[in-house]
PDB file of C-alpha atoms in Angstrom:
ATOM      1  CA  MET A   1    -132.905 -81.377 129.608  1.00 45.00           C
ATOM      2  CA  GLU A   2    -133.666 -80.775 133.260  1.00 44.00           C
ATOM      3  CA  PRO A   3    -130.769 -81.152 135.696  1.00 45.00           C
ATOM      4  CA  GLU A   4    -130.525 -84.260 137.819  1.00 45.00           C
ATOM      5  CA  PRO A   5    -132.186 -83.703 141.211  1.00 43.00           C
ATOM      6  CA  THR A   6    -129.770 -82.907 143.992  1.00 42.00           C
ATOM      7  CA  GLN A   7    -129.430 -85.755 146.470  1.00 43.00           C
ATOM      8  CA  HIS A   8    -129.519 -84.755 150.129  1.00 41.00           C
ATOM      9  CA  PRO A   9    -128.444 -87.001 152.998  1.00 42.00           C
ATOM     10  CA  ALA A  10    -131.291 -88.402 155.050  1.00 41.00           C
ATOM     11  CA  ARG A  11    -132.127 -86.428 158.185  1.00 39.00           C
ATOM     12  CA  PRO A  12    -133.195 -87.957 161.448  1.00 39.00           C
ATOM     13  CA  ALA A  13    -136.933 -87.849 162.059  1.00 38.00           C
ATOM     14  CA  THR A  14    -138.162 -85.054 164.301  1.00 37.00           C
ATOM     15  CA  THR A  15    -141.475 -84.372 165.946  1.00 37.00           C
ATOM     16  CA  SER A  16    -141.636 -80.730 164.822  1.00 37.00           C
ATOM     17  CA  ALA A  17    -142.366 -79.590 161.267  1.00 41.00           C
ATOM     18  CA  THR A  18    -139.560 -77.936 159.344  1.00 42.00           C
ATOM     19  CA  VAL A  19    -140.023 -75.028 156.967  1.00 43.00           C
ATOM     20  CA  PRO A  20    -138.094 -75.316 153.679  1.00 43.00           C
ATOM     21  CA  ASP A  21    -135.454 -72.666 153.127  1.00 47.00           C
ATOM     22  CA  LEU A  22    -136.851 -71.148 149.925  1.00 44.00           C
ATOM     23  CA  ALA A  23    -134.246 -68.431 149.901  1.00 45.00           C
ATOM     24  CA  HIS A  24    -131.585 -71.000 149.072  1.00 48.00           C
ATOM     25  CA  ALA A  25    -133.703 -73.354 146.953  1.00 46.00           C
ATOM     26  CA  GLU A  26    -132.283 -74.179 143.549  1.00 55.00           C
ATOM     27  CA  SER A  27    -134.388 -72.893 140.634  1.00 52.00           C
ATOM     28  CA  VAL A  28    -134.562 -74.404 137.175  1.00 55.00           C
ATOM     29  CA  PRO A  29    -134.199 -71.715 134.494  1.00 61.00           C
ATOM     30  CA  VAL A  30    -137.147 -71.453 132.119  1.00 71.00           C
ATOM     31  CA  ALA A  31    -136.183 -71.200 128.464  1.00 87.00           C
ATOM     32  CA  GLU A  32    -137.389 -68.023 126.788  1.00 94.00           C
ATOM     33  CA  PRO A  33    -139.091 -67.975 123.376  1.00 96.00           C
ATOM     34  CA  ARG A  34    -137.629 -66.142 120.420  1.00 97.00           C
ATOM     35  CA  HIS A  35    -138.974 -65.419 116.952  1.00 97.00           C
ATOM     36  CA  ALA A  36    -138.140 -64.409 113.418  1.00 97.00           C
ATOM     37  CA  LEU A  37    -140.232 -62.719 110.746  1.00 96.00           C
ATOM     38  CA  VAL A  38    -140.292 -64.493 107.400  1.00 96.00           C
ATOM     39  CA  GLU A  39    -141.645 -63.307 104.062  1.00 95.00           C
ATOM     40  CA  SER A  40    -143.373 -66.143 102.242  1.00 95.00           C
ATOM     41  CA  ALA A  41    -145.630 -66.842  99.286  1.00 94.00           C
ATOM     42  CA  LEU A  42    -148.520 -66.830 101.768  1.00 93.00           C
ATOM     43  CA  GLY A  43    -147.573 -63.441 103.191  1.00 93.00           C
ATOM     44  CA  ASN A  44    -145.549 -62.559 106.270  1.00 94.00           C
ATOM     45  CA  VAL A  45    -145.306 -65.192 108.961  1.00 96.00           C
ATOM     46  CA  THR A  46    -143.872 -65.183 112.464  1.00 97.00           C
ATOM     47  CA  ILE A  47    -142.047 -68.364 113.439  1.00 98.00           C
ATOM     48  CA  VAL A  48    -141.462 -68.941 117.149  1.00 98.00           C
ATOM     49  CA  ALA A  49    -139.031 -71.323 118.851  1.00 98.00           C
ATOM     50  CA  ILE A  50    -137.982 -72.297 122.349  1.00 97.00           C
ATOM     51  CA  GLU A  51    -134.510 -73.791 122.572  1.00 96.00           C
ATOM     52  CA  ASP A  52    -134.214 -76.229 119.630  1.00 95.00           C
ATOM     53  CA  SER A  53    -137.941 -76.750 119.018  1.00 97.00           C
ATOM     54  CA  LEU A  54    -140.540 -74.810 117.054  1.00 98.00           C
ATOM     55  CA  THR A  55    -143.578 -73.694 119.020  1.00 97.00           C
ATOM     56  CA  GLY A  56    -145.498 -71.426 116.665  1.00 96.00           C
ATOM     57  CA  LEU A  57    -146.140 -70.248 113.114  1.00 96.00           C
ATOM     58  CA  TYR A  58    -148.561 -67.350 112.721  1.00 95.00           C
ATOM     59  CA  PHE A  59    -149.768 -65.194 109.852  1.00 92.00           C
ATOM     60  CA  ASP A  60    -150.165 -61.446 110.337  1.00 90.00           C
ATOM     61  CA  GLU A  61    -153.977 -61.830 110.182  1.00 85.00           C
ATOM     62  CA  HIS A  62    -153.998 -65.097 112.123  1.00 85.00           C
ATOM     63  CA  THR A  63    -157.110 -65.997 114.109  1.00 84.00           C
ATOM     64  CA  ARG A  64    -156.201 -66.445 117.786  1.00 83.00           C
ATOM     65  CA  ARG A  65    -152.785 -64.912 117.171  1.00 89.00           C
ATOM     66  CA  PRO A  66    -151.043 -64.611 120.564  1.00 90.00           C
ATOM     67  CA  PRO A  67    -149.859 -61.177 121.736  1.00 90.00           C
ATOM     68  CA  ALA A  68    -146.547 -60.104 120.234  1.00 91.00           C
ATOM     69  CA  ASP A  69    -144.801 -59.968 123.610  1.00 92.00           C
ATOM     70  CA  SER A  70    -145.325 -63.729 124.007  1.00 94.00           C
ATOM     71  CA  PHE A  71    -143.008 -64.382 121.043  1.00 96.00           C
ATOM     72  CA  GLY A  72    -139.907 -63.260 122.912  1.00 96.00           C
ATOM     73  CA  GLN A  73    -136.933 -61.546 121.346  1.00 96.00           C
ATOM     74  CA  ARG A  74    -136.750 -61.090 117.586  1.00 97.00           C
ATOM     75  CA  VAL A  75    -133.634 -62.709 116.154  1.00 96.00           C
ATOM     76  CA  ASP A  76    -131.805 -62.742 112.845  1.00 94.00           C
ATOM     77  CA  LEU A  77    -132.551 -65.881 110.829  1.00 93.00           C
ATOM     78  CA  ALA A  78    -128.944 -66.158 109.727  1.00 90.00           C
ATOM     79  CA  ALA A  79    -127.849 -66.432 113.350  1.00 94.00           C
ATOM     80  CA  ASP A  80    -130.435 -69.001 114.440  1.00 97.00           C
ATOM     81  CA  PRO A  81    -130.125 -72.513 112.920  1.00 97.00           C
ATOM     82  CA  THR A  82    -133.519 -73.716 114.234  1.00 97.00           C
ATOM     83  CA  LEU A  83    -135.516 -70.816 112.815  1.00 98.00           C
ATOM     84  CA  ALA A  84    -133.418 -70.743 109.633  1.00 98.00           C
ATOM     85  CA  ALA A  85    -134.189 -74.415 108.971  1.00 98.00           C
ATOM     86  CA  ALA A  86    -137.894 -73.776 109.540  1.00 98.00           C
ATOM     87  CA  ALA A  87    -137.911 -70.853 107.092  1.00 98.00           C
ATOM     88  CA  ARG A  88    -135.978 -72.827 104.476  1.00 98.00           C
ATOM     89  CA  GLN A  89    -138.278 -75.841 104.650  1.00 98.00           C
ATOM     90  CA  LEU A  90    -141.361 -73.605 104.558  1.00 98.00           C
ATOM     91  CA  HIS A  91    -140.092 -71.959 101.351  1.00 97.00           C
ATOM     92  CA  GLU A  92    -139.330 -75.370  99.837  1.00 98.00           C
ATOM     93  CA  TYR A  93    -142.810 -76.635 100.655  1.00 97.00           C
ATOM     94  CA  LEU A  94    -144.513 -73.569  99.194  1.00 96.00           C
ATOM     95  CA  ALA A  95    -142.369 -73.907  96.074  1.00 95.00           C
ATOM     96  CA  GLY A  96    -143.556 -77.479  95.620  1.00 93.00           C
ATOM     97  CA  THR A  97    -140.175 -79.091  96.219  1.00 95.00           C
ATOM     98  CA  ARG A  98    -140.834 -80.506  99.701  1.00 96.00           C
ATOM     99  CA  THR A  99    -143.619 -82.847 100.817  1.00 95.00           C
ATOM    100  CA  GLN A 100    -142.597 -83.471 104.411  1.00 95.00           C
ATOM    101  CA  PHE A 101    -141.159 -81.303 107.165  1.00 97.00           C
ATOM    102  CA  GLU A 102    -138.167 -82.527 109.126  1.00 96.00           C
ATOM    103  CA  LEU A 103    -138.275 -80.167 112.071  1.00 97.00           C
ATOM    104  CA  PRO A 104    -138.556 -80.490 115.872  1.00 96.00           C
ATOM    105  CA  PHE A 105    -141.986 -79.380 117.109  1.00 96.00           C
ATOM    106  CA  ALA A 106    -143.115 -78.618 120.670  1.00 95.00           C
ATOM    107  CA  PRO A 107    -146.609 -77.069 120.510  1.00 96.00           C
ATOM    108  CA  ALA A 108    -148.117 -76.178 123.874  1.00 94.00           C
ATOM    109  CA  GLY A 109    -151.518 -77.683 124.610  1.00 93.00           C
ATOM    110  CA  ASP A 110    -153.435 -80.007 126.895  1.00 95.00           C
ATOM    111  CA  ASP A 111    -153.662 -83.768 126.380  1.00 96.00           C
ATOM    112  CA  PHE A 112    -156.699 -83.547 124.098  1.00 97.00           C
ATOM    113  CA  HIS A 113    -155.086 -80.900 121.904  1.00 97.00           C
ATOM    114  CA  GLN A 114    -151.900 -82.937 121.686  1.00 97.00           C
ATOM    115  CA  ALA A 115    -153.877 -86.044 120.678  1.00 97.00           C
ATOM    116  CA  VAL A 116    -155.669 -84.139 117.901  1.00 97.00           C
ATOM    117  CA  TRP A 117    -152.494 -82.480 116.652  1.00 97.00           C
ATOM    118  CA  SER A 118    -150.713 -85.833 116.616  1.00 97.00           C
ATOM    119  CA  ILE A 119    -153.363 -87.211 114.251  1.00 97.00           C
ATOM    120  CA  VAL A 120    -153.246 -84.074 112.092  1.00 97.00           C
ATOM    121  CA  ALA A 121    -149.459 -84.319 111.866  1.00 96.00           C
ATOM    122  CA  ARG A 122    -149.820 -87.790 110.321  1.00 96.00           C
ATOM    123  CA  ILE A 123    -152.132 -86.726 107.476  1.00 96.00           C
ATOM    124  CA  PRO A 124    -150.063 -87.416 104.344  1.00 95.00           C
ATOM    125  CA  PHE A 125    -149.170 -84.818 101.740  1.00 95.00           C
ATOM    126  CA  GLY A 126    -152.090 -84.507  99.329  1.00 93.00           C
ATOM    127  CA  GLY A 127    -154.518 -86.180 101.724  1.00 93.00           C
ATOM    128  CA  THR A 128    -157.384 -84.857 103.810  1.00 93.00           C
ATOM    129  CA  ILE A 129    -159.393 -86.013 106.816  1.00 93.00           C
ATOM    130  CA  THR A 130    -162.646 -84.837 108.378  1.00 94.00           C
ATOM    131  CA  TYR A 131    -163.176 -83.589 111.914  1.00 95.00           C
ATOM    132  CA  GLY A 132    -165.543 -86.493 112.451  1.00 95.00           C
ATOM    133  CA  ALA A 133    -162.935 -89.019 111.353  1.00 96.00           C
ATOM    134  CA  ILE A 134    -160.466 -87.583 113.862  1.00 97.00           C
ATOM    135  CA  ALA A 135    -163.113 -87.781 116.583  1.00 97.00           C
ATOM    136  CA  THR A 136    -163.795 -91.406 115.655  1.00 97.00           C
ATOM    137  CA  GLU A 137    -160.085 -92.196 115.794  1.00 96.00           C
ATOM    138  CA  LEU A 138    -160.048 -90.706 119.294  1.00 96.00           C
ATOM    139  CA  GLY A 139    -162.844 -93.084 120.253  1.00 95.00           C
ATOM    140  CA  ASN A 140    -165.904 -90.810 120.285  1.00 96.00           C
ATOM    141  CA  PRO A 141    -167.569 -89.497 117.085  1.00 94.00           C
ATOM    142  CA  ALA A 142    -169.500 -86.985 119.202  1.00 95.00           C
ATOM    143  CA  LEU A 143    -166.254 -85.075 119.806  1.00 95.00           C
ATOM    144  CA  ALA A 144    -166.180 -83.604 116.269  1.00 94.00           C
ATOM    145  CA  GLN A 145    -166.925 -80.065 117.446  1.00 92.00           C
ATOM    146  CA  ARG A 146    -164.280 -80.236 120.146  1.00 95.00           C
ATOM    147  CA  VAL A 147    -161.850 -81.602 117.555  1.00 96.00           C
ATOM    148  CA  GLY A 148    -162.613 -78.569 115.392  1.00 93.00           C
ATOM    149  CA  GLN A 149    -161.736 -76.257 118.260  1.00 93.00           C
ATOM    150  CA  ALA A 150    -158.439 -78.079 118.819  1.00 95.00           C
ATOM    151  CA  VAL A 151    -157.598 -77.945 115.118  1.00 95.00           C
ATOM    152  CA  GLY A 152    -158.321 -74.217 115.114  1.00 93.00           C
ATOM    153  CA  ALA A 153    -155.990 -73.767 118.080  1.00 94.00           C
ATOM    154  CA  ASN A 154    -153.060 -75.473 116.323  1.00 95.00           C
ATOM    155  CA  PRO A 155    -150.094 -73.126 116.922  1.00 95.00           C
ATOM    156  CA  LEU A 156    -147.986 -74.612 114.126  1.00 96.00           C
ATOM    157  CA  CYS A 157    -150.213 -74.282 111.083  1.00 93.00           C
ATOM    158  CA  VAL A 158    -148.663 -75.457 107.809  1.00 96.00           C
ATOM    159  CA  PHE A 159    -146.016 -77.395 109.754  1.00 97.00           C
ATOM    160  CA  ILE A 160    -148.759 -79.397 111.512  1.00 97.00           C
ATOM    161  CA  PRO A 161    -151.053 -79.448 108.466  1.00 96.00           C
ATOM    162  CA  CYS A 162    -154.462 -78.451 109.826  1.00 95.00           C
ATOM    163  CA  HIS A 163    -155.308 -77.207 106.306  1.00 95.00           C
ATOM    164  CA  ARG A 164    -155.794 -80.909 105.461  1.00 95.00           C
ATOM    165  CA  VAL A 165    -158.773 -81.159 107.825  1.00 94.00           C
ATOM    166  CA  VAL A 166    -162.072 -80.577 106.003  1.00 90.00           C
ATOM    167  CA  GLY A 167    -165.791 -80.679 106.696  1.00 85.00           C
ATOM    168  CA  SER A 168    -167.910 -83.814 106.671  1.00 75.00           C
ATOM    169  CA  THR A 169    -168.818 -83.381 102.993  1.00 67.00           C
ATOM    170  CA  GLY A 170    -165.262 -82.603 101.962  1.00 68.00           C
ATOM    171  CA  LYS A 171    -165.882 -78.873 101.757  1.00 72.00           C
ATOM    172  CA  LEU A 172    -163.417 -76.335 103.072  1.00 74.00           C
ATOM    173  CA  THR A 173    -164.196 -75.018 106.527  1.00 77.00           C
ATOM    174  CA  GLY A 174    -162.543 -72.470 108.802  1.00 77.00           C
ATOM    175  CA  TYR A 175    -158.803 -71.971 108.835  1.00 80.00           C
ATOM    176  CA  ALA A 176    -156.840 -69.706 111.187  1.00 80.00           C
ATOM    177  CA  GLY A 177    -154.966 -68.223 108.249  1.00 82.00           C
ATOM    178  CA  GLY A 178    -158.092 -67.693 106.139  1.00 85.00           C
ATOM    179  CA  ILE A 179    -159.943 -69.895 103.629  1.00 88.00           C
ATOM    180  CA  GLU A 180    -157.950 -68.518 100.680  1.00 90.00           C
ATOM    181  CA  ARG A 181    -154.699 -69.659 102.260  1.00 90.00           C
ATOM    182  CA  LYS A 182    -156.229 -73.059 103.023  1.00 91.00           C
ATOM    183  CA  HIS A 183    -157.211 -73.447  99.382  1.00 91.00           C
ATOM    184  CA  THR A 184    -153.740 -72.367  98.280  1.00 93.00           C
ATOM    185  CA  LEU A 185    -152.066 -74.909 100.546  1.00 94.00           C
ATOM    186  CA  LEU A 186    -154.281 -77.745  99.336  1.00 93.00           C
ATOM    187  CA  THR A 187    -153.702 -76.704  95.721  1.00 92.00           C
ATOM    188  CA  ILE A 188    -149.945 -76.924  96.259  1.00 93.00           C
ATOM    189  CA  GLU A 189    -150.466 -80.563  97.245  1.00 93.00           C
ATOM    190  CA  GLU A 190    -152.965 -81.486  94.513  1.00 82.00           C
ATOM    191  CA  PRO A 191    -153.575 -80.146  90.970  1.00 63.00           C
ATOM    192  CA  ALA A 192    -156.048 -77.268  91.025  1.00 52.00           C
ATOM    193  CA  PRO A 193    -158.736 -78.790  88.735  1.00 49.00           C
ATOM    194  CA  GLU A 194    -158.877 -81.978  90.807  1.00 49.00           C
ATOM    195  CA  ILE A 195    -159.057 -80.238  94.157  1.00 49.00           C
ATOM    196  CA  ALA A 196    -161.617 -77.734  92.881  1.00 50.00           C
ATOM    197  CA  GLY A 197    -163.901 -80.562  91.844  1.00 49.00           C
ATOM    198  CA  ARG A 198    -163.469 -82.391  95.121  1.00 49.00           C
ATOM    199  CA  LEU A 199    -163.746 -79.530  97.609  1.00 50.00           C
ATOM    200  CA  PHE A 200    -166.081 -76.978  96.028  1.00 44.00           C
TER     201      PHE A 200
END
């Protein structure tokens, strides 16, 4: 939470411009990211947080993986409740015992990205949606390609389930973690024979 702005007494109007004293200006500290490495059924993942919110989940071979120095300090999961909760819920989901994440997310993106990710976050467990359907929900079916770019830029894959977004015919399309992982994630949510018949 940002501090309340400091109230200064009103000054009498003057005819000459005044230069702010930047040397004594108060600065708001910027929270630094931190990360933990987690071994999972999908391979190693890096989970990133800022303060009490999660900002990233990346595979080792992740498309558009940010540089390592942007993840901040590496911390011990046992000493970090936010990252520990994320790792625990990820393991539960991959084990088939969790269908919904209860975690605080704060992905960084512009308004369009946030709008797309908000729709993706609402796709129910076991469900899918097409890029075109997301574009239509945003009010312009012609935005499907731009929606695809935003989905691909999702920094919280799995947690914000972009694996549930499929092509116009229901076929699997690109996934930042690789098509095999996308198929695995969808299979966790739906029996393999059913999903194979529907998506391939």
